[in-house]
XYZ file of C-alpha atoms in Angstrom:
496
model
C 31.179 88.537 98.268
C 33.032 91.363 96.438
C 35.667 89.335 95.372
C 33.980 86.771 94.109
C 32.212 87.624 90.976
C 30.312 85.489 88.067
C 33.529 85.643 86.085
C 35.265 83.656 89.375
C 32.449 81.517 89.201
C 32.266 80.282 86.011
C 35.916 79.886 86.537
C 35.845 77.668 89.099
C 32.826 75.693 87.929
C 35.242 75.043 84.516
C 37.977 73.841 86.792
C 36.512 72.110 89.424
C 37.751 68.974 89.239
C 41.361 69.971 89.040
C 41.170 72.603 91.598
C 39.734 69.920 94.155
C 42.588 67.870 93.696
C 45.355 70.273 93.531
C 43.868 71.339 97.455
C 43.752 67.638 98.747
C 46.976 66.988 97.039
C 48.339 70.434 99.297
C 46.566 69.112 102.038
C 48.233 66.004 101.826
C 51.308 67.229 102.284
C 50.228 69.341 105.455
C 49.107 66.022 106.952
C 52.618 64.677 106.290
C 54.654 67.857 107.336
C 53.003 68.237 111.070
C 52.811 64.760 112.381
C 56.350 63.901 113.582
C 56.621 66.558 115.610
C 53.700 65.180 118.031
C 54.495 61.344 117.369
C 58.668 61.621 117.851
C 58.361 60.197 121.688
C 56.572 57.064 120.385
C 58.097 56.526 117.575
C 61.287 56.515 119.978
C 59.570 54.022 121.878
C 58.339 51.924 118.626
C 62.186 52.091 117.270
C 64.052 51.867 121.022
C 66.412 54.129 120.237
C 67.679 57.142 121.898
C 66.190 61.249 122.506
C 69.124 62.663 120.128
C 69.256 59.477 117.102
C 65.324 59.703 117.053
C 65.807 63.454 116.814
C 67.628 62.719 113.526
C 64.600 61.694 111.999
C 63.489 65.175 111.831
C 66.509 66.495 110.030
C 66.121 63.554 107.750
C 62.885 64.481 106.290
C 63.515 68.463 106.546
C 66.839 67.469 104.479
C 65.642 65.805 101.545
C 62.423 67.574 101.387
C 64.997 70.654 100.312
C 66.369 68.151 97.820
C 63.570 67.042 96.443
C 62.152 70.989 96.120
C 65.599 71.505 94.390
C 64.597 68.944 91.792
C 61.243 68.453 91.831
C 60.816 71.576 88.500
C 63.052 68.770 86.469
C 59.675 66.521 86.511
C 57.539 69.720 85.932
C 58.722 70.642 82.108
C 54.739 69.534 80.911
C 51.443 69.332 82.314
C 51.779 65.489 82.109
C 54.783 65.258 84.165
C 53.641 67.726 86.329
C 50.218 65.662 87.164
C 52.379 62.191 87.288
C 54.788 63.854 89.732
C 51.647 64.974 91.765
C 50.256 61.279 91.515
C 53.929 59.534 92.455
C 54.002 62.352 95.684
C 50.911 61.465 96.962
C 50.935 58.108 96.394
C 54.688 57.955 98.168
C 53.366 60.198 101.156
C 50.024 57.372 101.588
C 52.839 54.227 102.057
C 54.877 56.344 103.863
C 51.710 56.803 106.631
C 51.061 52.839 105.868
C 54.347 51.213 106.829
C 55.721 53.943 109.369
C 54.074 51.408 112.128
C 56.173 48.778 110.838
C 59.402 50.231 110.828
C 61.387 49.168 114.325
C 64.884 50.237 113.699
C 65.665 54.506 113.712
C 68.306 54.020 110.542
C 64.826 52.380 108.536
C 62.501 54.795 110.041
C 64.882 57.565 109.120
C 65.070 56.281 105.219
C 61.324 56.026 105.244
C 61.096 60.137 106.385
C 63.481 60.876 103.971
C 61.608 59.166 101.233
C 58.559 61.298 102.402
C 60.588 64.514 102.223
C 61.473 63.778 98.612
C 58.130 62.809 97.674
C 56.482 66.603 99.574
C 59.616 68.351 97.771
C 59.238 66.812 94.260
C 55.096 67.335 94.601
C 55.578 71.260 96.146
C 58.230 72.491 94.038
C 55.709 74.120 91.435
C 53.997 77.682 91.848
C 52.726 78.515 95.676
C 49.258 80.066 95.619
C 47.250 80.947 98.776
C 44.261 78.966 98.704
C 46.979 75.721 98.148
C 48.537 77.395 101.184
C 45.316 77.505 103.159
C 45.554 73.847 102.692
C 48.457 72.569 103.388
C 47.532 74.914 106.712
C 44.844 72.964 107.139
C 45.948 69.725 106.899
C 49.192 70.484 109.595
C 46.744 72.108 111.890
C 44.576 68.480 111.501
C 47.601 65.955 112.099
C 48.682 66.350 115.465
C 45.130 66.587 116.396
C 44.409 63.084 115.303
C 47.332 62.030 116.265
C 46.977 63.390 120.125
C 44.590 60.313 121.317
C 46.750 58.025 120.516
C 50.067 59.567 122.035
C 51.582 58.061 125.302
C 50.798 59.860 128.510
C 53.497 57.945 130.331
C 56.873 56.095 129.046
C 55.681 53.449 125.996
C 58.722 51.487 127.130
C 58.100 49.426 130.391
C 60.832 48.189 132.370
C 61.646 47.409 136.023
C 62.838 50.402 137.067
C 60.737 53.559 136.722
C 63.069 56.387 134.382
C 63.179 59.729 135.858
C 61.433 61.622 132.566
C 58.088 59.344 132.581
C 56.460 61.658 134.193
C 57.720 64.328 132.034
C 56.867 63.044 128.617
C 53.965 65.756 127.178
C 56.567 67.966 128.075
C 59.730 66.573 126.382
C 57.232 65.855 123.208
C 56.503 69.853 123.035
C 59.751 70.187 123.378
C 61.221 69.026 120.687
C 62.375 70.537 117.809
C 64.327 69.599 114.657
C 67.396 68.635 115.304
C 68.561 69.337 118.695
C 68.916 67.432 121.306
C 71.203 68.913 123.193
C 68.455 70.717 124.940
C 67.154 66.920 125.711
C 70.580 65.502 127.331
C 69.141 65.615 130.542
C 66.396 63.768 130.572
C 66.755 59.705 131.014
C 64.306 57.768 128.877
C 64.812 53.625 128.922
C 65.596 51.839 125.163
C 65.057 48.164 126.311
C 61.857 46.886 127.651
C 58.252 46.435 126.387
C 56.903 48.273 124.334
C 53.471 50.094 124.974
C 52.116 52.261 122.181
C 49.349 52.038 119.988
C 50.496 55.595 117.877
C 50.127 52.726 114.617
C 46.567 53.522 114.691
C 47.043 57.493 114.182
C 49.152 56.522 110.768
C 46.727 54.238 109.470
C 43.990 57.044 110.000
C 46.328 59.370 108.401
C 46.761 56.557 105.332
C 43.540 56.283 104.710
C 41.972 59.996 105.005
C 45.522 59.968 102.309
C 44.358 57.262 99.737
C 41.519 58.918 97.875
C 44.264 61.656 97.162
C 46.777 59.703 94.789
C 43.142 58.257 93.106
C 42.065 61.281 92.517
C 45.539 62.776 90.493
C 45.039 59.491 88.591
C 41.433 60.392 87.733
C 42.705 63.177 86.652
C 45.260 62.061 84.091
C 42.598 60.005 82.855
C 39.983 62.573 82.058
C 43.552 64.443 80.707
C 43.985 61.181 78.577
C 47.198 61.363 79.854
C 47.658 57.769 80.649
C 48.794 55.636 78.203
C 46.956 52.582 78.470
C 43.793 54.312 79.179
C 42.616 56.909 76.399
C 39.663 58.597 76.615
C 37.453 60.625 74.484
C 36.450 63.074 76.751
C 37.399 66.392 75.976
C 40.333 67.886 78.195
C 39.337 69.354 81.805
C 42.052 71.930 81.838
C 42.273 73.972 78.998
C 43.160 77.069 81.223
C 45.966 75.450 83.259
C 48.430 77.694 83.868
C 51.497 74.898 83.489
C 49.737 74.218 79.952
C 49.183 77.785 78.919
C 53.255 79.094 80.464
C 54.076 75.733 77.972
C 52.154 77.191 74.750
C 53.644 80.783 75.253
C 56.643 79.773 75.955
C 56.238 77.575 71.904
C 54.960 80.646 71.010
C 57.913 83.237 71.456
C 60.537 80.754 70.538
C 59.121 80.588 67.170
C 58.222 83.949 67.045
C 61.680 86.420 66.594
C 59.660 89.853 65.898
C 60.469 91.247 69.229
C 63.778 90.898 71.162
C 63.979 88.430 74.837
C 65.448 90.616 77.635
C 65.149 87.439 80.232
C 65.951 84.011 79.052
C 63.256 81.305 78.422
C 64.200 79.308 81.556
C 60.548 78.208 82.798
C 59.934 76.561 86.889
C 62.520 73.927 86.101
C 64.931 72.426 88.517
C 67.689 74.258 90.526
C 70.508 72.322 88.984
C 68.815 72.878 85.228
C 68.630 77.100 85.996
C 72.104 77.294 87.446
C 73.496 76.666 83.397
C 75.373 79.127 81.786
C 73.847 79.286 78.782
C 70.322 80.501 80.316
C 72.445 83.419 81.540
C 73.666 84.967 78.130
C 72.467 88.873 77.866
C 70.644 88.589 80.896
C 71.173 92.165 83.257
C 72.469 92.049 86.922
C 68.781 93.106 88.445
C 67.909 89.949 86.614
C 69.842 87.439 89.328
C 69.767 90.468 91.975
C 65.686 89.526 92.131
C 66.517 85.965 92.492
C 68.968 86.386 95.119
C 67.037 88.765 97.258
C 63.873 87.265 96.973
C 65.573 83.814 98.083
C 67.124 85.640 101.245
C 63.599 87.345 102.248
C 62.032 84.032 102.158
C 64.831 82.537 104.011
C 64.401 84.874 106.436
C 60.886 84.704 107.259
C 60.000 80.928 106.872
C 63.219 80.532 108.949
C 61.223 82.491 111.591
C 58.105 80.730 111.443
C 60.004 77.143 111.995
C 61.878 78.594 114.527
C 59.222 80.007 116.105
C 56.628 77.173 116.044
C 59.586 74.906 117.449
C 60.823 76.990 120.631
C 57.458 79.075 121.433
C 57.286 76.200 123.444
C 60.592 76.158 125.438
C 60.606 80.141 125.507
C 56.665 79.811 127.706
C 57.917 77.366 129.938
C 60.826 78.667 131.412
C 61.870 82.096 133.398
C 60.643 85.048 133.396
C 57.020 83.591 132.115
C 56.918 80.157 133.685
C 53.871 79.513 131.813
C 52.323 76.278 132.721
C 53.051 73.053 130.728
C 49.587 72.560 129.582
C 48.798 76.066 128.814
C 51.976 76.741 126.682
C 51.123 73.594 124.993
C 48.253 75.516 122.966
C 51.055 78.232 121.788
C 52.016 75.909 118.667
C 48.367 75.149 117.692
C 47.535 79.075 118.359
C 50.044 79.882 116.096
C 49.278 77.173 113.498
C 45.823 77.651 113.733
C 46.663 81.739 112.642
C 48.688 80.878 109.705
C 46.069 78.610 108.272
C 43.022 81.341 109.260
C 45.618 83.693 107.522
C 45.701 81.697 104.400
C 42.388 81.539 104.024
C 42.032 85.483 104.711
C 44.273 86.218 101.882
C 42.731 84.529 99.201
C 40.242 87.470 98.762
C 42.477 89.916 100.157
C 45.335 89.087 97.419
C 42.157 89.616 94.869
C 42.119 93.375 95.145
C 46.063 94.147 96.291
C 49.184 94.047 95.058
C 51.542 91.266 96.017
C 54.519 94.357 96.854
C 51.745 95.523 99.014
C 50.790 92.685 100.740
C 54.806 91.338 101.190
C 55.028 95.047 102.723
C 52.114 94.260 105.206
C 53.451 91.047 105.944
C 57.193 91.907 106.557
C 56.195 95.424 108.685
C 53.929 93.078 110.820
C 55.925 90.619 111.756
C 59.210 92.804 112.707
C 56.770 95.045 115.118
C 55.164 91.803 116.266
C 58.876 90.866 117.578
C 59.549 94.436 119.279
C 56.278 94.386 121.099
C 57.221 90.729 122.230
C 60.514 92.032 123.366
C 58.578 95.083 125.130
C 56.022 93.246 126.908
C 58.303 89.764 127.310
C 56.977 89.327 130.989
C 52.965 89.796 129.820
C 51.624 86.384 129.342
C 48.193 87.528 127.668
C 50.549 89.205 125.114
C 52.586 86.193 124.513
C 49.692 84.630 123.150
C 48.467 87.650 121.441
C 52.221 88.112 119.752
C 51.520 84.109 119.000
C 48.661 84.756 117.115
C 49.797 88.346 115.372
C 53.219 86.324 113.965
C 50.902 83.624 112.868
C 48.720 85.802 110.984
C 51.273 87.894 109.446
C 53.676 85.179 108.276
C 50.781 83.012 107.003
C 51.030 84.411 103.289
C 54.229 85.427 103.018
C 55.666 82.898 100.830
C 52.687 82.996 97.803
C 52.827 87.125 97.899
C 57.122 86.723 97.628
C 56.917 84.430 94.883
C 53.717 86.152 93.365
C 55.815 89.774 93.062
C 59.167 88.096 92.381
C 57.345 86.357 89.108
C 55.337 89.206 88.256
C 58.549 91.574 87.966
C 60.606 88.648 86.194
C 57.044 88.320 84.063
C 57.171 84.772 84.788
C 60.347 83.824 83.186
C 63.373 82.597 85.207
C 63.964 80.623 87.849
C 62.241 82.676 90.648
C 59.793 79.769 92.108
C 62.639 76.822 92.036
C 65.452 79.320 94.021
C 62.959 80.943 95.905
C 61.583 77.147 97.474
C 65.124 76.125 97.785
C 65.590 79.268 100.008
C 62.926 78.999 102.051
C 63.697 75.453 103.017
C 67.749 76.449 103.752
C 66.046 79.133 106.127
C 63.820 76.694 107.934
C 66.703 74.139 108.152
C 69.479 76.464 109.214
C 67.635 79.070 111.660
C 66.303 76.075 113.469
C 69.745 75.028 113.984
C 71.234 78.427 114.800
C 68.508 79.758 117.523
C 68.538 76.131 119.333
C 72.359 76.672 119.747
C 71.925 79.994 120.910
C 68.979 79.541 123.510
C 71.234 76.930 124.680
C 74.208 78.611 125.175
C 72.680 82.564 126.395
C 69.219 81.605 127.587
C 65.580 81.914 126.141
C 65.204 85.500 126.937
C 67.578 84.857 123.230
C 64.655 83.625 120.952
C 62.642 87.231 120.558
C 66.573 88.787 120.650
C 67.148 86.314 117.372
C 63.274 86.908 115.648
C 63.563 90.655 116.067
C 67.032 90.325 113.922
C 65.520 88.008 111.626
C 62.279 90.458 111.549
C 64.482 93.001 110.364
C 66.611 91.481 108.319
C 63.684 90.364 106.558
C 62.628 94.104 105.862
C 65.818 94.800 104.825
C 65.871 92.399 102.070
C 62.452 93.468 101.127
C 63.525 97.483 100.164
C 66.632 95.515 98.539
C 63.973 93.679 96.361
C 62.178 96.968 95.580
C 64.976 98.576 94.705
C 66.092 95.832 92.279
C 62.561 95.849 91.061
C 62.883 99.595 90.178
C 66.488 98.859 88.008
C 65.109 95.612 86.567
C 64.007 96.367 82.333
C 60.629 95.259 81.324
C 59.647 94.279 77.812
C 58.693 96.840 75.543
C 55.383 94.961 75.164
C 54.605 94.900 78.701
C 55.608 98.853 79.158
C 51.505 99.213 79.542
C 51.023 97.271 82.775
C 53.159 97.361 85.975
C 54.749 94.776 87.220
C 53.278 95.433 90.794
C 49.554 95.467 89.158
C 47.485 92.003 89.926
C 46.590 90.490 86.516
C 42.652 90.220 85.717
C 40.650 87.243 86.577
C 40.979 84.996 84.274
C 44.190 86.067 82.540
C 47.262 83.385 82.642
C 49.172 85.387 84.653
C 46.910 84.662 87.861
C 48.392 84.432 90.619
C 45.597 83.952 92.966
C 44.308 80.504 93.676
């Protein structure tokens, strides 16, 4: 392969270990991301509560896994508290899969979500790369799939009198989205009765393809001889690790005052820790115009793809497509399934171009994407080709952002904490805004709102150019654009 050469090689052999359990660590969190979705109607069942409280659930975990993003850089200042946080997230996210069977009252069940959006924000607020992408792809397109055998056909909750949406529940469970349930109201679904589910069994599967994860961050620390009760004499596996080398530069210029800082020493710490004044002194305006606008692209289009995965469904079913229930059923997993072939596709691809390049590809494809959906909106084939075109095009979106946004700050700032707090606003609030709207105007609505998003999105983008243009580089790093992907095995990788 021409992208992957014997320098890659020997790169990977070095790192091996590490790299292996940064992807199930990513893939971990895709496992823990995609199941509720799929599992909501029997966990409504398992809890006997309600269509709109269990709906709550959703906006429990989306809530606090923006929290814990917002934070998580404040347990990310070393390589050992980076590794710990790791082991504490997936550790979390395993007893989170373990005792969600046991947990029979929505308030509980909704405390246990939140603790598992905390634990996937603190664990996925560090640097974004495409091959951890791929995984976390991977492991969301895996969930609902072994989840599915175990999901209830008919209503989990027997009672004497038969409820009017029984025979409707694979479509109410496609049709949910986080949170609301207004679109819901109509439907009738008993709270009292027996219970009949047996969705335990698809969390305990998901626990225990989870355990070896948390063992294996530990087995790292040890071979790190981070752990303090267990010291070993083994030399350290990662003496290339980027967290440890951006830790030893960073040493490096503070004690060194032979050249002058343009951008302050700030470092991937949390949101609260880069919003103090005194990391702003001499900075210029470009400096926080690259922050904001990177934060608003990526609001933009991970906005899109929750809001799209969520209503695809919805939009199918009803006028002027009509698509059948089952068929429009595969439209999440089609689109899924393309973001997580995408992520794979642009490990090599981000090899050889430049991450303005590929944000440019990425942003252009996705707002003509939306006005060929809008053209074509009564063509089923090209629903599902749209489906998979979005997919494909939004699928590395987020690492090339934060890949171009770091390369023109050079990797100091704040650009990964704001830009993951941003993204998660725009997946929270967009959610929100196009279920009111399809509610109140009709579906016909959703491409109206993704083509506005689509562009918006551009917009931002030549905004982020522009500011890229005004923003001052370093005398020392006058020789190399920021635009220009750094050389394998350089620090300043940004590939994965």
């Amino acid at each position: 392969m021409w992208w992957w050469d014997a320098r890659v090689t020997t790169l990977f052999k070095r790192n091996l270990q590490p790299t292996l359990t940064y992807w199930s660590v990513f893939f971990s969190f895709g496992l823990c991301i995609a199941f509720l979705g799929p599992t909501l109607l029997d966990l409504r069942c398992q809890t006997q509560s309600s269509l709109s409280q269990i709906t709550w659930v959703f906006f429990s975990q989306q809530f606090c896994l923006l929290v814990g993003s917002c934070l998580g850089g404040a347990f990310k200042r070393t390589l050992a508290q980076s590794l710990l946080a790791l082991f504490a997230s997936s550790l979390a996210i395993s007893v989170v899969f373990a005792i969600i069977p046991f947990c029979h009252n929505v308030v509980v069940l909704a405390v246990v979500m939140a603790m598992a959006g905390l634990a996937m924000g603190c664990g996925d607020g560090g640097e974004h790369y495409e091959a951890l992408h791929f995984f976390v792809g991977f492991g969301a397109l895996l969930s609902p799939l072994i989840a599915d055998p175990f999901l209830s056909d008919t209503n989990c909750i027997l009672t004497n009198v038969t409820a009017n949406g029984s025979s409707n529940l694979p479509h109410i469970r496609k049709s949910l989205v986080p949170h609301h349930p207004g679109n819901l109201s109509h439907y009738d679904l008993p709270t009292k009765g027996l219970v009949v589910t047996r969705v335990s069994y698809a969390f305990w599967i998901m626990a225990l393809i989870n355990l070896p994860v948390p063992f294996a961050v530990f087995l790292l620390l040890y071979k790190e001889r981070l752990v303090p009760c267990c010291q070993s004499s083994s030399p350290p596996l990662l003496p290339a690790d980027e967290l440890a080398l951006e830790t030893r530069a960073a040493d490096k210029d503070d004690s060194s005052t032979s050249s002058p800082k343009i951008h302050p020493e700030i470092g991937h710490g949390d949101l609260f820790g880069c919003c103090q004044s005194k990391n702003f002194r001499g900075v210029p305006c470009s400096y926080f115009a690259v922050h904001v606008t990177g934060a608003l692209l990526l609001f933009m289009t991970d906005g899109i793809m929750g809001e799209y995965s969520g209503f695809v469904y919805s939009y199918a079913v009803e006028e002027p497509l009509s698509v059948g229930h089952k068929m429009a059923g595969y439209l999440p997993s089609l689109f899924w399934g393309f973001i997580t072939m995408g992520r794979l596709i642009s490990i090599p691809v981000s090899y050889r171009m430049k991450p303005a390049t590929m944000v440019f590809i990425n942003v252009v494809g996705v707002l003509i994407t939306f006005f060929l959906l809008l053209i074509f909106s009564y063509s089923v084939v090209f629903l599902f080709v749209g489906t998979a075109s979005l997919g494909l095009f939004l699928s590395s979106t987020f690492p090339s952002v934060l890949a171009y946004t770091e390369d023109i700050l050079q990797y100091k700032g704040c650009a990964t904490t704001v830009l993951v707090t941003g993204a998660g606003l725009g997946e929270m609030v967009l959610q929100l805004l196009v279920g009111s709207i399809i509610h109140d105007q009709g579906s016909y609505s959703f491409l109206v709102c993704g083509t506005i998003f689509g562009a918006l999105a551009f917009i931002f983008y030549v905004f982020l150019l522009f500011f890229h243009r005004m923003h001052p580089q370093p005398q020392s790093d006058m020789d190399l654009s920021p635009d220009k992907s750094p050389p394998v095995g350089e620090p300043e990788l940004y590939q994965s």
